[in-house]
Each structure stands twice: as structure tokens, then as C-alpha cells.
Coordinates of C-alpha atoms and ligand atoms in Angstrom, one line a residue:
M1 CA 99.8 -31.7 82.7
K2 CA 102.6 -31.8 85.9
P3 CA 105.8 -30.8 84.0
E4 CA 107.8 -33.0 86.2
T5 CA 106.2 -36.5 85.3
L6 CA 106.4 -35.8 81.8
K7 CA 110.2 -38.0 80.9
S8 CA 111.9 -36.3 78.3
E9 CA 112.0 -38.8 75.4
P10 CA 115.7 -39.7 74.6
I11 CA 117.5 -39.1 71.2
L12 CA 119.2 -42.0 69.9
G13 CA 122.7 -41.7 68.1
I14 CA 122.8 -44.9 65.0
D15 CA 125.8 -45.9 63.6
L16 CA 124.0 -46.9 60.6
G17 CA 127.2 -49.6 58.3
T18 CA 128.2 -51.0 55.7
T19 CA 128.1 -54.3 57.7
N20 CA 126.9 -54.0 61.5
S21 CA 124.8 -51.2 62.9
L22 CA 124.3 -50.0 66.5
V23 CA 122.5 -47.9 68.2
G24 CA 123.0 -45.8 71.5
V25 CA 121.2 -43.5 74.0
V26 CA 122.6 -40.9 77.2
D27 CA 121.2 -42.6 80.4
S28 CA 121.7 -40.3 83.5
G29 CA 124.3 -38.5 82.3
F30 CA 126.4 -42.0 80.8
P31 CA 126.1 -43.0 76.3
I32 CA 125.7 -46.5 76.6
L33 CA 124.9 -48.9 73.5
L34 CA 121.5 -50.8 73.9
A35 CA 121.2 -54.2 73.4
D36 CA 118.5 -56.8 71.4
E37 CA 116.9 -59.4 73.3
T38 CA 119.6 -61.6 72.2
G39 CA 122.2 -59.2 74.1
S40 CA 123.7 -58.4 71.2
R41 CA 125.2 -54.7 70.8
S42 CA 125.5 -54.7 66.9
T43 CA 122.8 -55.8 64.4
P44 CA 124.3 -56.8 60.8
S45 CA 123.0 -54.6 58.0
V46 CA 121.5 -57.3 56.2
V47 CA 117.8 -57.4 55.0
G48 CA 116.1 -60.2 54.2
L49 CA 113.1 -60.1 51.9
A50 CA 111.2 -63.5 51.8
E51 CA 108.8 -63.9 49.0
D52 CA 105.8 -64.4 50.9
G53 CA 106.9 -60.3 51.5
K54 CA 108.1 -61.2 55.5
I55 CA 110.8 -58.9 55.7
S56 CA 113.5 -60.0 58.3
V57 CA 116.4 -57.8 59.8
G58 CA 119.9 -58.8 61.1
A59 CA 121.2 -61.8 62.1
V60 CA 118.0 -63.7 61.1
A61 CA 118.6 -62.0 57.5
L62 CA 122.0 -62.7 57.8
R63 CA 121.3 -66.8 58.7
Q64 CA 119.0 -66.9 55.8
R65 CA 121.7 -65.3 53.1
A66 CA 123.1 -69.4 52.7
L67 CA 119.9 -70.1 51.6
H68 CA 118.3 -67.1 49.9
P69 CA 121.2 -65.3 48.5
T70 CA 119.7 -63.1 46.0
R71 CA 116.8 -61.9 48.4
T72 CA 119.4 -61.1 51.1
I73 CA 120.4 -57.6 51.2
T74 CA 123.9 -56.4 52.5
S75 CA 126.0 -53.3 52.0
V76 CA 123.2 -51.3 51.1
K77 CA 125.0 -48.1 52.3
R78 CA 126.8 -49.1 49.1
L79 CA 124.2 -47.7 47.1
I80 CA 122.7 -45.3 49.4
G81 CA 122.1 -41.8 47.5
R82 CA 123.8 -43.2 44.3
R83 CA 122.4 -43.3 40.5
P84 CA 122.8 -47.2 38.8
G85 CA 126.3 -48.1 38.2
E86 CA 128.0 -46.0 40.1
A87 CA 128.5 -47.1 42.8
G88 CA 131.1 -49.1 41.4
W89 CA 130.2 -52.5 42.9
T90 CA 127.6 -55.2 41.5
P91 CA 125.6 -56.3 44.5
P92 CA 124.4 -60.2 44.3
Y93 CA 121.0 -59.0 44.5
S94 CA 119.1 -56.8 42.3
L95 CA 116.7 -54.3 44.5
S96 CA 114.9 -53.5 40.8
D97 CA 113.8 -57.3 40.6
L98 CA 112.7 -57.9 44.3
K99 CA 110.8 -53.7 43.7
T100 CA 112.5 -51.9 46.7
S101 CA 115.0 -49.2 46.9
P102 CA 118.4 -48.2 48.9
V103 CA 116.5 -46.0 51.3
E104 CA 113.4 -48.4 52.1
V105 CA 116.3 -51.4 52.9
S106 CA 118.1 -48.7 55.2
A107 CA 114.8 -47.9 56.7
E108 CA 114.1 -51.6 57.5
I109 CA 117.4 -51.5 59.3
L110 CA 116.6 -48.3 61.1
K111 CA 113.3 -49.8 62.1
H112 CA 114.8 -52.4 63.8
L113 CA 117.4 -50.5 65.1
K114 CA 114.4 -47.8 66.6
A115 CA 112.5 -51.7 67.6
V116 CA 115.8 -52.6 70.2
A117 CA 115.8 -49.4 71.4
E118 CA 112.4 -48.5 72.7
R119 CA 112.1 -52.2 73.7
A120 CA 115.4 -51.6 75.9
L121 CA 114.4 -48.3 77.0
E122 CA 110.5 -49.1 77.5
Q123 CA 109.8 -46.0 75.8
P124 CA 108.8 -45.0 72.1
V125 CA 111.3 -42.7 70.7
S126 CA 111.5 -40.6 67.4
R127 CA 114.3 -38.2 67.1
A128 CA 117.9 -39.0 66.3
V129 CA 121.5 -38.7 65.0
I130 CA 122.8 -40.7 61.7
T131 CA 126.4 -41.4 61.3
V132 CA 127.7 -41.6 57.1
P133 CA 130.9 -40.7 55.6
A134 CA 132.7 -38.2 56.0
Y135 CA 133.2 -38.1 52.0
F136 CA 128.8 -38.8 51.5
N137 CA 127.9 -36.2 49.1
D138 CA 124.7 -34.4 49.3
A139 CA 122.4 -37.1 47.4
Q140 CA 124.0 -40.1 50.0
R141 CA 123.3 -38.0 53.0
N142 CA 119.8 -36.6 52.0
A143 CA 118.6 -40.5 51.3
T144 CA 120.0 -41.4 54.1
R145 CA 118.1 -38.7 55.8
R146 CA 115.0 -40.1 54.0
A147 CA 115.6 -43.2 55.2
G148 CA 115.6 -42.3 58.6
E149 CA 111.8 -40.5 58.3
L150 CA 110.3 -43.5 56.5
A151 CA 111.8 -45.2 59.6
R152 CA 109.6 -42.8 61.4
L153 CA 112.8 -40.8 63.2
E154 CA 113.3 -37.2 62.9
V155 CA 116.7 -37.2 62.1
L156 CA 118.0 -33.8 64.0
R157 CA 121.7 -34.5 62.2
I158 CA 123.5 -36.1 60.0
L159 CA 126.8 -36.1 61.9
S160 CA 130.5 -37.6 59.9
E161 CA 132.0 -40.8 60.8
P162 CA 135.1 -39.8 62.1
T163 CA 134.0 -36.8 63.7
A164 CA 131.4 -39.2 65.8
A165 CA 134.9 -40.9 66.5
A166 CA 136.7 -38.9 67.4
L167 CA 133.5 -37.5 70.2
A168 CA 133.7 -41.2 71.4
Y169 CA 138.0 -40.7 71.8
G170 CA 137.0 -37.8 74.1
L171 CA 139.1 -35.7 71.9
D172 CA 136.6 -32.5 71.6
K173 CA 138.9 -31.7 74.6
L174 CA 141.7 -31.2 72.2
G175 CA 143.1 -28.0 72.1
E176 CA 142.5 -25.8 69.1
H177 CA 144.3 -26.9 66.1
Q178 CA 144.9 -30.3 67.0
K179 CA 144.8 -32.5 64.7
V180 CA 143.5 -36.5 64.5
A181 CA 143.9 -39.4 61.8
V182 CA 140.9 -41.1 62.1
F183 CA 141.9 -45.2 60.7
D184 CA 138.7 -47.2 60.0
L185 CA 138.5 -50.0 58.2
G186 CA 135.4 -51.8 58.7
G187 CA 133.7 -55.2 57.0
G188 CA 133.9 -53.4 53.3
T189 CA 135.0 -49.9 53.2
F190 CA 138.6 -48.8 54.7
D191 CA 138.4 -44.5 55.1
I192 CA 140.9 -42.6 56.9
S193 CA 140.4 -38.7 57.7
V194 CA 142.2 -35.9 59.1
L195 CA 140.2 -33.7 61.0
E196 CA 141.5 -30.4 62.9
M197 CA 139.5 -29.0 66.1
R198 CA 138.5 -25.4 65.3
E199 CA 136.7 -23.3 67.3
G200 CA 135.6 -26.6 69.2
T201 CA 134.3 -28.6 66.5
F202 CA 135.9 -31.0 63.8
Q203 CA 136.7 -29.5 60.5
V204 CA 137.2 -32.5 58.0
L205 CA 140.6 -31.2 56.2
S206 CA 140.7 -34.3 54.3
T207 CA 139.5 -38.2 53.1
A208 CA 140.6 -41.0 51.2
G209 CA 140.4 -44.6 51.5
D210 CA 139.1 -47.6 49.3
T211 CA 135.5 -48.4 48.9
Q212 CA 136.2 -51.9 48.2
L213 CA 138.5 -52.7 51.0
G214 CA 137.7 -54.6 54.1
G215 CA 137.6 -57.3 56.8
D216 CA 135.4 -59.2 54.2
D217 CA 138.3 -59.7 51.8
I218 CA 140.2 -61.3 54.2
D219 CA 137.3 -63.8 54.9
R220 CA 137.6 -64.4 51.3
L221 CA 140.7 -65.1 50.9
L222 CA 141.0 -66.5 53.9
A223 CA 138.3 -69.1 53.0
E224 CA 140.2 -70.0 49.6
F225 CA 143.0 -70.8 52.3
I226 CA 140.7 -73.6 54.0
S227 CA 138.8 -74.5 51.1
D228 CA 142.0 -75.1 49.5
R229 CA 143.2 -77.1 52.6
L230 CA 140.6 -79.0 53.0
K231 CA 139.1 -79.7 49.5
L232 CA 135.9 -77.9 50.0
P233 CA 134.1 -76.2 47.0
P234 CA 135.3 -72.4 47.3
N235 CA 133.0 -69.5 47.6
D236 CA 130.5 -71.9 49.8
I237 CA 128.9 -69.4 52.4
R238 CA 130.0 -72.1 55.6
V239 CA 133.5 -71.9 54.9
L240 CA 133.5 -68.2 54.6
E241 CA 131.6 -67.5 58.0
G242 CA 133.9 -70.3 59.4
A243 CA 136.9 -67.8 57.7
E244 CA 135.7 -64.9 59.7
S245 CA 135.3 -66.6 62.7
V246 CA 138.8 -68.1 62.8
K247 CA 139.9 -64.5 61.2
K248 CA 138.7 -63.0 65.3
R249 CA 139.9 -65.4 66.8
L250 CA 143.2 -65.2 65.9
S251 CA 143.1 -61.3 67.4
N252 CA 143.2 -62.8 70.5
D253 CA 144.9 -66.3 70.3
E254 CA 148.0 -67.4 68.3
T255 CA 145.8 -70.3 66.9
A256 CA 142.7 -71.4 66.1
S257 CA 140.9 -74.4 64.5
F258 CA 138.0 -74.9 61.6
H259 CA 137.2 -78.5 61.1
G260 CA 139.9 -79.8 62.5
L261 CA 142.4 -77.8 60.6
H262 CA 144.6 -75.5 62.9
I263 CA 145.9 -71.8 61.2
T264 CA 148.4 -69.6 63.0
R265 CA 148.3 -65.5 63.3
A266 CA 151.5 -66.0 61.4
E267 CA 149.4 -67.8 58.2
L268 CA 146.3 -65.1 58.8
E269 CA 149.3 -62.5 58.5
R270 CA 151.0 -63.9 55.4
I271 CA 147.5 -63.7 53.6
A272 CA 146.0 -60.6 55.3
R273 CA 149.2 -58.4 55.3
P274 CA 149.0 -57.4 51.1
W275 CA 145.7 -56.2 51.2
I276 CA 146.4 -54.3 54.6
E277 CA 149.1 -52.5 53.1
R278 CA 146.4 -51.2 50.0
T279 CA 146.0 -48.8 52.8
R280 CA 149.2 -46.8 52.8
L281 CA 148.4 -45.1 49.6
H282 CA 145.7 -43.6 51.2
C283 CA 147.0 -42.6 54.4
L284 CA 150.2 -40.8 52.3
R285 CA 147.0 -39.4 50.5
A286 CA 144.9 -38.1 53.1
L287 CA 147.8 -36.5 54.4
S288 CA 149.4 -34.7 51.9
D289 CA 145.8 -33.4 50.9
A290 CA 146.0 -32.1 54.3
G291 CA 148.9 -30.7 54.0
L292 CA 150.7 -32.3 57.2
K293 CA 153.8 -34.9 57.6
P294 CA 152.9 -37.7 60.3
E295 CA 154.7 -35.6 62.7
Q296 CA 152.5 -33.0 63.0
L297 CA 149.4 -35.3 64.1
D298 CA 148.6 -35.2 67.7
E299 CA 146.7 -38.3 67.9
V300 CA 145.4 -41.4 65.2
I301 CA 142.6 -43.4 66.5
L302 CA 141.5 -47.1 65.5
V303 CA 137.9 -47.4 64.0
G304 CA 136.0 -50.6 62.7
G305 CA 136.3 -54.1 63.6
S306 CA 139.1 -55.1 61.2
T307 CA 141.4 -52.5 63.3
R308 CA 141.1 -55.3 65.7
M309 CA 143.8 -57.0 64.1
P310 CA 147.0 -56.5 65.8
L311 CA 148.6 -57.0 61.8
V312 CA 146.6 -53.8 61.2
R313 CA 147.8 -52.4 64.5
D314 CA 151.9 -52.9 64.1
Y315 CA 150.9 -51.4 60.5
V316 CA 149.3 -48.3 61.4
R317 CA 152.1 -47.6 64.4
E318 CA 154.6 -47.9 61.1
L319 CA 152.8 -45.8 59.3
F320 CA 152.0 -43.4 61.4
Q321 CA 154.9 -43.6 62.8
R322 CA 153.1 -43.6 66.6
E323 CA 151.2 -45.2 68.7
P324 CA 147.7 -45.4 67.4
N325 CA 145.4 -44.5 70.4
T326 CA 143.1 -47.7 71.1
S327 CA 141.3 -46.8 74.0
Q328 CA 138.0 -47.3 72.7
N329 CA 136.3 -50.4 70.8
P330 CA 136.7 -50.0 68.1
D331 CA 133.1 -51.3 66.2
E332 CA 131.8 -49.2 68.6
A333 CA 133.3 -45.7 68.4
I334 CA 131.5 -44.7 65.7
A335 CA 127.6 -45.2 67.6
L336 CA 129.4 -43.9 71.1
G337 CA 130.4 -40.7 68.7
A338 CA 126.7 -40.5 67.9
T339 CA 125.2 -40.7 70.7
I340 CA 127.4 -38.5 72.8
Q341 CA 126.6 -35.8 70.0
A342 CA 122.8 -36.8 70.2
G343 CA 123.3 -36.3 74.3
I344 CA 124.6 -32.8 73.8
L345 CA 121.6 -31.9 71.4
G346 CA 119.2 -33.0 73.5
G347 CA 121.0 -31.0 76.5
S348 CA 121.6 -34.5 78.4
L349 CA 125.0 -34.3 78.0
R350 CA 127.4 -30.8 78.8
Q351 CA 130.4 -30.0 76.9
V352 CA 133.1 -30.1 79.2
L353 CA 135.5 -27.9 77.7
L354 CA 132.8 -24.6 78.8
L355 CA 134.1 -25.1 82.7
D356 CA 137.3 -24.1 81.6
V357 CA 139.0 -20.8 83.5
T358 CA 141.1 -18.2 82.7
P359 CA 144.4 -19.1 84.1
L360 CA 145.4 -15.3 84.5
S361 CA 144.1 -12.3 84.7
L362 CA 143.6 -10.7 81.1
G363 CA 144.0 -6.8 80.7
I364 CA 145.0 -3.8 79.0
E365 CA 148.0 -1.6 79.7
T366 CA 146.7 1.9 81.1
F367 CA 148.2 5.0 80.9
G368 CA 151.7 5.3 83.4
G369 CA 152.0 1.5 82.3
L370 CA 149.3 0.1 84.5
M371 CA 148.3 -2.8 84.4
N372 CA 143.8 -2.7 84.0
I373 CA 142.3 -5.8 84.7
I374 CA 139.1 -6.9 82.3
I375 CA 138.8 -10.2 83.0
P376 CA 140.0 -11.1 85.8
R377 CA 141.8 -14.9 86.1
N378 CA 139.9 -17.3 87.6
T379 CA 136.9 -16.5 85.6
T380 CA 134.5 -19.4 84.0
I381 CA 134.9 -19.0 79.8
P382 CA 133.1 -18.4 77.3
A383 CA 133.5 -14.9 79.2
K384 CA 132.8 -11.0 77.6
A385 CA 133.8 -7.8 79.4
G386 CA 135.0 -4.3 78.2
E387 CA 135.6 -0.7 79.8
M388 CA 135.6 2.7 78.6
F389 CA 138.9 4.4 78.0
T390 CA 140.0 8.1 77.4
N391 CA 142.9 10.6 76.0
A392 CA 145.1 11.3 78.7
V393 CA 146.4 13.6 76.5
A394 CA 145.3 16.7 74.5
N395 CA 146.0 16.4 71.0
Q396 CA 145.9 12.9 70.3
D397 CA 144.6 11.1 67.5
N398 CA 145.3 7.4 68.4
M399 CA 145.7 5.2 71.2
L400 CA 147.7 1.6 71.4
I401 CA 146.5 -0.7 73.3
R402 CA 148.6 -3.4 74.6
I403 CA 146.8 -6.8 76.1
L404 CA 148.6 -8.1 78.6
Q405 CA 148.6 -11.5 80.8
G406 CA 149.3 -11.5 84.5
E407 CA 148.9 -10.8 88.0
R408 CA 150.9 -7.2 88.8
E409 CA 150.0 -4.2 88.6
L410 CA 152.7 -2.6 86.4
A411 CA 152.4 -3.6 83.1
K412 CA 155.7 -4.0 82.5
D413 CA 155.6 -7.1 84.5
N414 CA 152.9 -9.1 82.9
W415 CA 152.7 -10.6 79.5
E416 CA 151.7 -8.6 76.3
L417 CA 150.2 -11.2 74.0
G418 CA 149.3 -8.5 71.7
R419 CA 148.3 -4.5 71.2
I420 CA 146.0 -3.1 68.2
E421 CA 146.2 0.4 67.7
V422 CA 142.7 2.4 68.0
P423 CA 142.5 6.0 65.7
F424 CA 140.6 8.5 66.6
P425 CA 140.1 12.1 66.2
A426 CA 142.7 14.6 67.9
G427 CA 140.6 16.7 70.4
P428 CA 141.3 17.9 73.9
K429 CA 142.2 15.8 76.9
G430 CA 139.5 13.1 77.8
S431 CA 137.4 13.8 74.7
A432 CA 137.7 10.5 73.3
R433 CA 136.1 7.7 73.8
V434 CA 137.1 4.2 73.2
G435 CA 135.7 1.2 74.4
V436 CA 137.0 -2.3 75.0
Q437 CA 135.6 -5.4 75.0
F438 CA 137.4 -9.1 75.2
S439 CA 135.3 -11.9 74.3
L440 CA 136.8 -15.1 75.6
D441 CA 135.2 -18.3 73.5
A442 CA 134.9 -21.8 75.1
N443 CA 137.9 -22.8 73.0
G444 CA 140.0 -19.7 74.8
I445 CA 140.5 -17.8 72.3
L446 CA 140.2 -14.0 72.7
N447 CA 139.0 -11.9 70.8
V448 CA 139.4 -8.1 71.6
L449 CA 137.5 -5.6 69.9
A450 CA 138.6 -1.5 70.3
R451 CA 135.8 0.6 69.4
D452 CA 136.0 5.1 69.0
T453 CA 132.1 5.8 69.8
A454 CA 132.7 8.9 68.2
T455 CA 133.5 7.9 64.9
N456 CA 131.8 3.7 65.0
T457 CA 135.2 2.7 63.6
D458 CA 136.0 -1.3 65.2
S459 CA 139.5 -2.1 65.7
T460 CA 139.9 -5.9 66.2
L461 CA 142.6 -8.5 67.3
E462 CA 142.1 -12.1 67.6
I463 CA 144.4 -14.1 69.8
S464 CA 144.5 -17.8 70.0
G465 CA 146.0 -20.0 72.1
T466 CA 147.6 -18.4 75.1
A467 CA 144.7 -17.0 76.7
I468 CA 143.7 -20.4 78.4
D469 CA 147.3 -22.2 77.6
V470 CA 149.4 -21.8 80.2
E471 CA 152.0 -23.6 81.6
D472 CA 151.1 -24.5 85.3
E473 CA 154.5 -23.8 86.0
R474 CA 154.3 -20.2 84.8
V475 CA 150.8 -19.7 86.0
E476 CA 152.3 -20.7 89.2
Q477 CA 155.2 -18.5 88.9
M478 CA 153.4 -15.9 87.7
I479 CA 151.2 -15.8 90.9
A480 CA 153.6 -16.3 93.4
E481 CA 155.8 -13.4 91.9
S482 CA 152.1 -11.3 92.5
V483 CA 152.3 -12.2 96.4
D484 CA 155.8 -11.8 96.9
F485 CA 155.7 -8.1 95.3
A486 CA 152.5 -7.7 96.3
F487 CA 153.4 -4.6 98.4
E488 CA 156.1 -3.3 96.4
D489 CA 153.4 -3.3 93.3
M490 CA 151.1 -1.6 95.5
N491 CA 153.0 1.1 96.6
E492 CA 153.9 1.3 92.6
R493 CA 150.4 0.9 91.3
I494 CA 149.3 4.2 93.9
W495 CA 152.7 6.1 93.1
T496 CA 151.9 5.9 89.3
E497 CA 148.4 7.2 90.1
A498 CA 149.2 9.9 92.5
K499 CA 152.3 11.4 89.8
L500 CA 149.5 11.3 87.2
K501 CA 148.1 13.7 89.3
A502 CA 150.7 15.9 90.4
E503 CA 151.2 16.1 86.8
E504 CA 148.3 17.1 86.1
L505 CA 147.4 19.5 88.7
L506 CA 151.3 21.8 88.4
P507 CA 150.4 23.1 85.1
A508 CA 147.3 24.2 86.8
V509 CA 147.9 25.6 89.0
D510 CA 151.2 27.9 87.3
A511 CA 149.3 29.4 85.2
A512 CA 146.5 30.2 87.6
L513 CA 149.0 31.7 89.6
A514 CA 150.4 33.7 87.1
Q515 CA 146.8 34.8 85.9
L516 CA 145.9 35.8 89.4
G517 CA 149.5 36.9 91.1
E518 CA 150.9 35.1 94.2
S519 CA 149.8 32.9 96.9
T520 CA 152.0 31.6 99.6
E521 CA 150.3 28.6 100.8
V522 CA 149.7 27.7 97.2
R523 CA 153.2 27.8 96.3
E524 CA 154.2 26.3 99.4
C525 CA 152.3 23.0 98.6
A526 CA 153.3 23.2 95.0
A527 CA 157.4 22.4 96.3
E528 CA 156.0 20.0 98.4
V529 CA 154.9 18.2 95.3
R530 CA 157.8 19.4 92.9
R531 CA 160.2 18.2 95.6
L532 CA 158.8 14.5 96.0
L533 CA 158.2 14.3 92.6
D534 CA 161.8 14.6 92.2
S535 CA 162.5 12.7 94.7
P536 CA 164.4 8.8 94.2
E537 CA 162.2 7.5 96.7
H538 CA 158.7 7.2 95.3
N539 CA 157.0 7.4 98.7
A540 CA 153.4 7.0 97.1
A541 CA 151.4 7.9 100.2
A542 CA 153.2 11.5 100.6
L543 CA 152.8 12.1 97.1
K544 CA 149.0 11.3 97.6
A545 CA 148.5 13.6 100.6
A546 CA 150.6 16.5 99.2
N547 CA 148.1 16.3 96.2
Q548 CA 145.7 16.5 98.4
K549 CA 146.7 19.7 100.0
L550 CA 147.5 21.0 96.9
D551 CA 144.1 20.8 95.1
D552 CA 142.4 22.2 98.4
A553 CA 145.6 25.3 98.4
T554 CA 143.7 25.8 94.8
Q555 CA 139.7 25.9 95.7
S556 CA 140.1 29.2 96.9
L557 CA 142.6 30.3 93.7
A558 CA 139.3 28.6 92.3
V559 CA 137.2 31.1 93.9
M560 CA 138.6 33.9 93.0
L561 CA 138.8 32.7 89.5
I562 CA 135.5 32.6 89.3
E563 CA 134.9 36.2 91.0
R564 CA 137.9 37.4 88.8
A565 CA 136.4 36.2 86.0
M566 CA 132.5 37.3 86.6
E567 CA 133.9 41.0 87.4
E568 CA 135.1 41.2 84.1
S569 CA 132.6 40.4 82.2
L570 CA 130.5 42.8 84.0
V571 CA 133.0 45.5 83.4
R572 CA 133.7 44.5 79.6
R573 CA 129.7 45.1 79.5
G574 CA 129.6 48.1 81.4
L575 CA 127.6 47.7 84.5
V576 CA 130.5 48.5 86.9
Ligands
LIG1 P1 131.0 -51.9 59.4 O1 132.1 -50.4 59.5 O2 131.8 -52.5 57.4 O3 130.4 -51.7 59.4 P2 132.2 -53.4 61.3 O4 133.1 -51.7 62.3 O5 131.4 -53.2 62.3 O6 131.9 -52.6 60.0 O7 133.3 -54.0 61.4 C1 132.8 -54.7 60.6 C2 134.5 -56.5 60.5 O8 135.3 -55.9 61.2 C3 134.4 -57.4 59.9 O9 134.7 -57.9 58.5 C4 134.5 -58.2 61.3 O10 135.3 -59.5 60.8 C5 135.7 -57.5 61.2 N1 136.2 -58.0 62.6 C6 135.4 -57.7 64.2 N2 135.5 -57.9 64.9 C7 137.1 -58.7 64.9 C8 138.0 -59.2 65.6 N3 138.1 -59.3 65.9 N4 139.3 -59.2 64.7 C9 139.3 -59.2 63.4 N5 138.3 -58.4 62.3 C10 136.9 -58.6 63.5
LIG2 MG1 132.0 -47.8 60.3

């Protein structure tokens, strides 16, 4: 079997809705929704069970609803995973009389969607991501999963509807802790969810809603209005369907007519307003459960076919005091999000998030006030790097690590992001071993781990946001300064390093001279180092050269020291 001839099987993204269901797939890197043979990308979530055992799904089943109301199953999502009576809704049919179950009916819808996809893709499919409302409990989620399996679909993930919607709106690119309200008004249900972006995924902070509130209610009220004017029997399914069609047209047009009756958008809005206003309490509740005020939200997105109504958009704008995001088709957003999730799972979509780079270098301050870079600027995240450090002076029992961001050579010219202290047992200079590791995750959260390897004690610090989110202007300014001061900075760095070296050499030289007697050459070299150290000039190159000379001169001193030590030991042992 040649691997290149194996066309990888796509994973379906499915919105199994109360009123409508949709299916999509990622094709050549793009999420697309699939149309059935009539060209429709949306299938009514309706199943007809004829007396002869024939099963119809979608538009076909919906058309027979008027004829066979007790054999036409609608809104089965309200019943799935619930015990009888628990849904608080009495359907116009009896599933037990029909000898079926919500799982079996949902499986019929899923089988239909699978067939739509297989026909469009001209290949078999066996895996899917299916969305459910955020408030669905384990029983409802498991029942949905079983429906998938019954339809011969391996359910790779059960995804929350608001999360799917947020993915479709591209909000996964939002920064850490950004908050989104998802306002979903469908055919029969209203859901409001507040999400927060945490570590690259959406967390549902709160959900609220009304399982008995949606576009169907508006259709019913408008049907009453129409049948009243036209003296038609109310509850007639044809009037109801006519009302829905009028309602949809009034989302675009100012007037629409039904059997010669002209209906204006203002009339519809007068009828619909009290129902739309019912969403208010749920929205306030969800906000208060999430501990947020409307102004603390970063986005409000609209989902569900009923949010196409201008009245709903106006109402949401007023309620949340902001312009809702309407950049996606509200009735397709959940399916699109499920498809994107399926694409990510299947590896055919990459999360763009991972391509972020560090705008500025990250490092720590080392002895003498220098910047020691651990993760250079423009490193692709996630990234991980570390280094070992030791104590610069004897008897030190802790190390203060200042975490810095910036391009300057000296610590003081960079920005401090945080600091941690690492304790370790006191000992001679150079005896401590402290490993410092920076790991920057895909969201730009920097975790600093400092470990004393002698005792294996860890000190950690989490820095969120600032490592990646730096205003462009500040980044530009930092880089410009690092270029402007490049010469001075480099001189300062060499100076500091030379100064540290001199401060280490001089006491050692003094001790050696005291032990071994004078050496004019060494004395002169040491004096030159001292003069340069005290000079306000900070001549880095000269100090470096003087250090080298002193070091060379003491080489002979060191040889003498060793000879003297050997001699002494021989004397002690009585060999001389
Ligand atoms: P669900 O999530 O319940 O499956 P949908 O998101 O598909 O539902 O929304 C279906 C509802 O949206 C129906 O009540 C339908 O009448 C309504 N709807 C669809 N398009 C429009 C429109 N253009 N204007 C107003 N309502 C619409
Ligand atoms: Mg929906």
C-alpha cells in the first residue's frame, strides 16, 4: 500500500440543532458547509415515521407535518438524555407510541447528515465532532454520543455550542482572559453564555437561557395576527409556515405580504418585542454569574437564525451597550465552529496561534547588572530554554532572579517582568548550581522555573500576557534605543565584565604577594588595574588588557606558590 494514494478521511463538524442541523468539513484548509442535493446547507431537524415503517428526514418530513402531526418528530433535542416529563415540554407526538427513542430519532438526523456529506465528498466518512448546548449534562452529552454511534459515526468530541460559535468568529485569536458573550436565539431555545479565553481554550464562565423561547414563538404570534385579519382558523400549519416566511422576509424588507395581507416590519416588531425582552433577565443573570459588567466583555457575538431580526440586533446592542459582532452567518456559526474543531483534530487546520513570536528578548539579570538573554526576540512560541547559574560571592545563600524583557545590554535599561528568589545552602563562591528555565506557552504565558540542583528545590513564577503582548510602539522604541546605544551598551558590558574580573583578581594577588614577598612586576600590573578601575573614564578595552597582563604576571607567582607549598610539605615530612 502506497501511503500517497491514501486520501485521508475527513472528520465532519455537525451542528445537531433543535430546529435545523448542518454538516461541514475542512477542504484544502478551509471549513465549508456541505449542501444536500437540493442545494440546501441546512436540514430541518425533523423525522417522519410513516405507518409503513418508512423514515423520512429533513425538508421531506417537515412537508408531511400538516398531514401526520403525530408521526412527525420535531425538536427531539429537547428530549434527548432526559427522563420522561423532565423536559418540561409536551410534544405533539408520543415516542413510546411510535416505539422509538430520542437517541434513535437523533441518530436518523445524523445518518442523513452523514449521507449528505458522503454524497458531497464522494467518499465514506466515519468520524465527527458534534455540538451540544453548554448546559447539557452528562446524560444529555452521552445520549448525543450514542446517537452518533448509532449513525455509525465515531464521535471524536462533543463540543459546546458557544465555544464552536466563538471559534467560527475567529475569537480563538483573542488574548488571554478576553471575555465573550454568545447570544444564541434559535427556533425554540434561547441560550446566553459567557466565555473566557484561558490557556488557548474557551472556558464557559456562565450559561443561562430559556428552553421555551425562540423564533417559533414569534411565528405563532404572527400566525395568530394573520389568521385574525384573514379570518382563517388559528393553529393552521400553513398559516404558521406562511408566518415564518413573512417574518424572515421582514428581516430584510420593510413589508411582506401573505394572501394579500400586507404586514410591516413595525407590526412584526410590536408583536415580537415582549418576547425578545424576555432575554434580558437571562443575560443579566449570566453576566452576574460570571461576575462581569457589560463593559468588561470584549465581544458579543450573535448566533441562531432569529438573531437575523433587526429588532434582536437593536435589543442586544442596547442591553450590552456595544455593537454586536455580526461578521458570521448566525445560523451557520455553530456548524462552522464544529468543522474548524474537526479540522484541528484531523490536522488539516493549524492553529494560527502557534505562529506568534516573541516581540522582545526575555532574560534575567546576572551579577554586575548585565542582561543575560534566555529567549531571544523573534523566537516562535511555544519555546523553552534555560541556563545554569552559580553564586558570584562566597556564603551567599540565595539568588534573586530578575526576569527582564528588552534588547539593552544592561539590566537597568530593560523592563522587569517579575522576580523570584531562589534559596540555596551557603558555600564558597561558585558552589551553588541554579538552573533557570523559561517556558513560553502558545498563549504567551511565561513560566519561570528556578531549581537549586543541590537540594532539588524549585521556585516558580508565572508571568502572563506581557511576554507577548507588548504595544508595537514600545517594541519599536526599545529596538531603536538598542541600536542607538549599541556602542555605549557594548562598552558598558565589556567594562562590567572586566571590572568583575579585576575585583576577583586583585584580592587574590594581594594574598599571594603577602605570602611570597614582593614582585615589582606584579605590583605594577596590579596598580595599573586599580588606576583604570578608579578612573571615571570606564575604558573597557584598557581594563581588559590590564587584567590580562596582571593575570600573566601572576602566572610566575602561581608557579612559585606551588613550589613553595611542595617544599613546605617535604620539610614537614622531614625529607629535606
Ligand atoms: P436551532 O438552533 O434551534 O436549530 P436556528 O439557529 O437554525 O435554530 O434558527 C432557526 C430559527 O431562526 C427559526 O425560528 C427561523 O424562523 C429563524 N430564522 C431563520 N432565518 C431568519 C431570518 N432571516 N429572520 C428571522 N428569523 C430567521
Ligand atoms: Mg442552534
